[in-house]
mmCIF file of C-alpha atoms and ligand atoms in Angstrom:
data_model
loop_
_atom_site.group_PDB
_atom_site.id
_atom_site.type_symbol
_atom_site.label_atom_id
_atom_site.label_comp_id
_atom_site.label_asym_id
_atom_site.label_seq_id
_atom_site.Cartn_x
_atom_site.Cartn_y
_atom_site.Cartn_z
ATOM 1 C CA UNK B 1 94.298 101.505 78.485
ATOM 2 C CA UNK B 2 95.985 100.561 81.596
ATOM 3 C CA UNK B 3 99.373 99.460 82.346
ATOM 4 C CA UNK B 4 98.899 96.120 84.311
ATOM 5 C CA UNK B 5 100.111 92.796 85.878
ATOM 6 C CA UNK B 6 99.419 89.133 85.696
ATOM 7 C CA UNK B 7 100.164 86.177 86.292
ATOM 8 C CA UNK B 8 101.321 83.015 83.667
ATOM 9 C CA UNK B 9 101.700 79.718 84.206
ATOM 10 C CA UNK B 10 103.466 76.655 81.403
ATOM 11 C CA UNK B 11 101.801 73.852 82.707
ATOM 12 C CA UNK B 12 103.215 70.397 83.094
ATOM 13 C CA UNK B 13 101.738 69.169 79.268
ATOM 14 C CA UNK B 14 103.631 72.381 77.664
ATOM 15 C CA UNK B 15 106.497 72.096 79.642
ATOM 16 C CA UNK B 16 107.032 68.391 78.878
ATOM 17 C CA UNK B 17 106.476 68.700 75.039
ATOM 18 C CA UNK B 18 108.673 71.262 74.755
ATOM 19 C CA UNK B 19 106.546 74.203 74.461
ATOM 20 C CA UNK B 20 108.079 76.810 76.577
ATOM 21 C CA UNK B 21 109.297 79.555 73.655
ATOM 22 C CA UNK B 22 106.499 79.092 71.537
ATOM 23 C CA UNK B 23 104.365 79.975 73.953
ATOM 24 C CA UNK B 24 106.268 82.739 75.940
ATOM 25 C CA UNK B 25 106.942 84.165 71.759
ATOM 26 C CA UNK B 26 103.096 84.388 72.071
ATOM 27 C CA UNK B 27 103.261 87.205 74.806
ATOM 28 C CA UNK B 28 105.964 89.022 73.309
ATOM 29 C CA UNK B 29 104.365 89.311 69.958
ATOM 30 C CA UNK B 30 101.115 90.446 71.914
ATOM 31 C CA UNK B 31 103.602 93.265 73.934
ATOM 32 C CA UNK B 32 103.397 91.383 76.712
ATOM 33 C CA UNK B 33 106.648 91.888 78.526
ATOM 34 C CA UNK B 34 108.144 88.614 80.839
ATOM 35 C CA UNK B 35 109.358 90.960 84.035
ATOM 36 C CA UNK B 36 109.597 87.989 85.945
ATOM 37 C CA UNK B 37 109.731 83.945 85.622
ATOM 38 C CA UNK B 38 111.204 80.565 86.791
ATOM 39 C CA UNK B 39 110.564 76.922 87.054
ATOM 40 C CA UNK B 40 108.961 75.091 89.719
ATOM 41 C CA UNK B 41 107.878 71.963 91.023
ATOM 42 C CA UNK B 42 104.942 72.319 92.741
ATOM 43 C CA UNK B 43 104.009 70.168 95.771
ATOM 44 C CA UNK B 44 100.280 68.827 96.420
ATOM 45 C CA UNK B 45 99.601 71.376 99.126
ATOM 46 C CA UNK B 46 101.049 74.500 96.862
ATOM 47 C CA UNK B 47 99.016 73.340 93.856
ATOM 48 C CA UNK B 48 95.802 73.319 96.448
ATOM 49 C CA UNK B 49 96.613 76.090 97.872
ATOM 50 C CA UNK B 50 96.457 77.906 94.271
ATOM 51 C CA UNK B 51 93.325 76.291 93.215
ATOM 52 C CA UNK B 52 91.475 76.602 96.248
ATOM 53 C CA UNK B 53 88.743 78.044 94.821
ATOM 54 C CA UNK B 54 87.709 74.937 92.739
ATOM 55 C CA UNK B 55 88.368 72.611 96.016
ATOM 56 C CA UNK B 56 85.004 70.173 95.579
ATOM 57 C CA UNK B 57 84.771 70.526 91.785
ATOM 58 C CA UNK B 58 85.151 66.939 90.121
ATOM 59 C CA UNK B 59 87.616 68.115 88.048
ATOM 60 C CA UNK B 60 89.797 69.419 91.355
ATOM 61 C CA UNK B 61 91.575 66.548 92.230
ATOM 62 C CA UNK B 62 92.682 65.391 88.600
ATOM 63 C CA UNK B 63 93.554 68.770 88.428
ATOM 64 C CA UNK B 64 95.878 68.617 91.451
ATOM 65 C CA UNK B 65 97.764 65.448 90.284
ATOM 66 C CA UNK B 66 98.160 66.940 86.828
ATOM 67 C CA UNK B 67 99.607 70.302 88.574
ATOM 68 C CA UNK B 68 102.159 68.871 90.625
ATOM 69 C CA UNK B 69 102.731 65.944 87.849
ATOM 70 C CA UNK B 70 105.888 67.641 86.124
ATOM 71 C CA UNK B 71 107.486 71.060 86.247
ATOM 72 C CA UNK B 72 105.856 74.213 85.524
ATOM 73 C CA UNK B 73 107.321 77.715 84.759
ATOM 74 C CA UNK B 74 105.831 80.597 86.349
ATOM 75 C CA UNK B 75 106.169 83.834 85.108
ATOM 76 C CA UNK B 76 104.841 87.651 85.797
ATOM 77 C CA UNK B 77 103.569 89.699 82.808
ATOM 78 C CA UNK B 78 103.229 93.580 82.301
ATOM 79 C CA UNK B 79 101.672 95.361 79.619
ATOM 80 C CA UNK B 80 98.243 97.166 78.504
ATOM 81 C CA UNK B 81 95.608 95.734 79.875
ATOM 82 C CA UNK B 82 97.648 93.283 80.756
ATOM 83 C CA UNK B 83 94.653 90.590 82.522
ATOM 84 C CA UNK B 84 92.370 90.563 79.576
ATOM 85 C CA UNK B 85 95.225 90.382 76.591
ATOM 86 C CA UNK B 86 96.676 87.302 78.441
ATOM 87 C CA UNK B 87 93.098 85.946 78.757
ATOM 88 C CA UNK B 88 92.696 86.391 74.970
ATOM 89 C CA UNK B 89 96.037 85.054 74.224
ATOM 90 C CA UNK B 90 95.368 82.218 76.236
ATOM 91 C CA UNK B 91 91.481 81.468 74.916
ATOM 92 C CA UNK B 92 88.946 79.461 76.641
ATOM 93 C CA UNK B 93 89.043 76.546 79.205
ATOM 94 C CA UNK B 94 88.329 74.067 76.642
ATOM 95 C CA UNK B 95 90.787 74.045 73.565
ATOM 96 C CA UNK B 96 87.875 72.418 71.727
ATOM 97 C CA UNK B 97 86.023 75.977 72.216
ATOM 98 C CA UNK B 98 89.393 77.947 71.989
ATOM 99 C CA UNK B 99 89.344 81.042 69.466
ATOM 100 C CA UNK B 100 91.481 79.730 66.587
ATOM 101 C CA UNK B 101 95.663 80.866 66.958
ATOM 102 C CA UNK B 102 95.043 80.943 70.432
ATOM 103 C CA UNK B 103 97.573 79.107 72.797
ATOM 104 C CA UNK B 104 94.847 76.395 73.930
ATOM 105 C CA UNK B 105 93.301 76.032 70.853
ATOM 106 C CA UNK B 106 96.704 75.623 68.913
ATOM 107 C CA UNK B 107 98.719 73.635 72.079
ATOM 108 C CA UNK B 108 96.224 71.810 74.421
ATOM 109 C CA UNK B 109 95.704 68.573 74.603
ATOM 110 C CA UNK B 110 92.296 68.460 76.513
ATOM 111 C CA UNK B 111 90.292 70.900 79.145
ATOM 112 C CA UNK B 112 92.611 69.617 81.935
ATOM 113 C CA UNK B 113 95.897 69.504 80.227
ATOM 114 C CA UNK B 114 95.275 73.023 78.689
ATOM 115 C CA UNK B 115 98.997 74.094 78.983
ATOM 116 C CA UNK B 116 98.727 77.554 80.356
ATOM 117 C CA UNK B 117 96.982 79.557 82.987
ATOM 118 C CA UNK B 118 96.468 83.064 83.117
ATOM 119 C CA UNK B 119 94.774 85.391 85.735
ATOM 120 C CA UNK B 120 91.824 85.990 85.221
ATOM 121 C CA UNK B 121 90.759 89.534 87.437
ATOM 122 C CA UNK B 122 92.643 92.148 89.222
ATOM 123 C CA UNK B 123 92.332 90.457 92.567
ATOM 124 C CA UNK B 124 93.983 86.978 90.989
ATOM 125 C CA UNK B 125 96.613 88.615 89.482
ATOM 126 C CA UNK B 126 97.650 89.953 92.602
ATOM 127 C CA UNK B 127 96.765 86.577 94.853
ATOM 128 C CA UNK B 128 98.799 84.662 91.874
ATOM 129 C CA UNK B 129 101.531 86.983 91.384
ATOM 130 C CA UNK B 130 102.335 87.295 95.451
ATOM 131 C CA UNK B 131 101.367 83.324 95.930
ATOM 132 C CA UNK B 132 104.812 82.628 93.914
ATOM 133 C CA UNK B 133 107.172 86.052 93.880
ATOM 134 C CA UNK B 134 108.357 88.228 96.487
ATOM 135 C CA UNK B 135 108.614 91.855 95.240
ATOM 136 C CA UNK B 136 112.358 91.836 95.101
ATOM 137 C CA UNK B 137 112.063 89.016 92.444
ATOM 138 C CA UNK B 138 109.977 91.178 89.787
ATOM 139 C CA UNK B 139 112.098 93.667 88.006
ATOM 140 C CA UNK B 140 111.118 97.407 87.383
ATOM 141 C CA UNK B 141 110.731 98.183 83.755
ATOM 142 C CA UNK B 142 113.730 100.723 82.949
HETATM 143 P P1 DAT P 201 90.761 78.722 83.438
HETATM 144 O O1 DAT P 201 92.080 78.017 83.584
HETATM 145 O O2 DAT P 201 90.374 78.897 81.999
HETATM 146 O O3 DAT P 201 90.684 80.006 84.233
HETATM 147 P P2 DAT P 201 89.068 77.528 85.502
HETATM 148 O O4 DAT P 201 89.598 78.553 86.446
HETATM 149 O O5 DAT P 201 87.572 77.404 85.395
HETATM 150 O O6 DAT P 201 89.659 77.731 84.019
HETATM 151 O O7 DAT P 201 89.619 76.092 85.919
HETATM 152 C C1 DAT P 201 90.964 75.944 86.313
HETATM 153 C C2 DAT P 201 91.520 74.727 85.623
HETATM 154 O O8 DAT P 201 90.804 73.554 86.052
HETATM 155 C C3 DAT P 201 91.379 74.718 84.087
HETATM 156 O O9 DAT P 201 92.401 75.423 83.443
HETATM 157 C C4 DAT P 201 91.410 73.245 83.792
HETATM 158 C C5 DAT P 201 90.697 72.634 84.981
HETATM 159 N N1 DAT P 201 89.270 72.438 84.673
HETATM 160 C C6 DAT P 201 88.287 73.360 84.720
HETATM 161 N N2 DAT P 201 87.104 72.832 84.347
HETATM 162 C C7 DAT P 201 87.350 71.534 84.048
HETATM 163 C C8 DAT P 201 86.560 70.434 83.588
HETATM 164 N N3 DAT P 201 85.245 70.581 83.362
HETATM 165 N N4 DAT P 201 87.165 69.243 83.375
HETATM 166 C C9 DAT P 201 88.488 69.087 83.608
HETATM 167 N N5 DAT P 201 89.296 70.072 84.039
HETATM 168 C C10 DAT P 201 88.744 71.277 84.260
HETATM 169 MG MG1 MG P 202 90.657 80.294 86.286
#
């Protein structure tokens, strides 16, 4: 095991309905530590920016408009093997597929509105993680 970092995002659907402690009580429980986190409104070239990799997908630019459609909170997480635990946590793309007392299969509303992103290799975490913190904003475990 592996002390690691990834990155978290409350989408816009979890956000609105009120989901933000339920879902952050998920990563705690799991030993997932919150070492850094705030709320943002994205704009359309930010959101593109992050999901560049899906630019030309059909499902892209629905995505985009459902990004920047409300805020979002944004958070770092620590822990053992961090990437994958969040990735469990989290469950599949489509809540109808989700493991059950996962966050997408218990929260989503539908594979786009799927109220959470996490990272899903080293490489993203650390794209994702600098994309929206500078180092001075993530605090050192004591
Ligand atoms: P994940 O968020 O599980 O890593 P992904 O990286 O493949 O999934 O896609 C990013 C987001 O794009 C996903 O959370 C929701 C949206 N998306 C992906 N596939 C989709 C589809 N077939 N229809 C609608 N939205 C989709
Ligand atoms: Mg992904």
């Amino acid at each position: 095991m592996v002390m690691q970092r990834t990155f978290s995002i409350i989408k816009p659907d979890a956000v609105k309905r009120n989901l933000i402690g339920k879902i952050v009580q998920r990563f705690e429980d799991n030993d997932l530590r919150v070492i850094a986190a705030k709320m943002v409104r994205l704009s359309t070239e930010q959101a593109e920016a992050f999901y560049a990799e899906h630019k030309g997908r059909d499902f892209y630019e629905p995505l985009i408009a459902y990004m920047v459609s409300a805020p979002i909170v944004v958070q770092v997480l620590e822990g053992e093997d961090a990437i994958a635990k969040n990735r469990q946590i989290i469950g599949v793309t489509d809540p109808a597929k989700a493991e059950p007392n996962t966050i997408r299969a218990d929260y989503a509303l539908s594979v786009r509105e799927n109220s959470v992103h996490g990272s899903d290799s080293e490489e993203s975490a650390a794209r994702e993680i600098a994309f929206f913190f500078a180092d001075d904003e993530i605090c050192c475990r004591d």
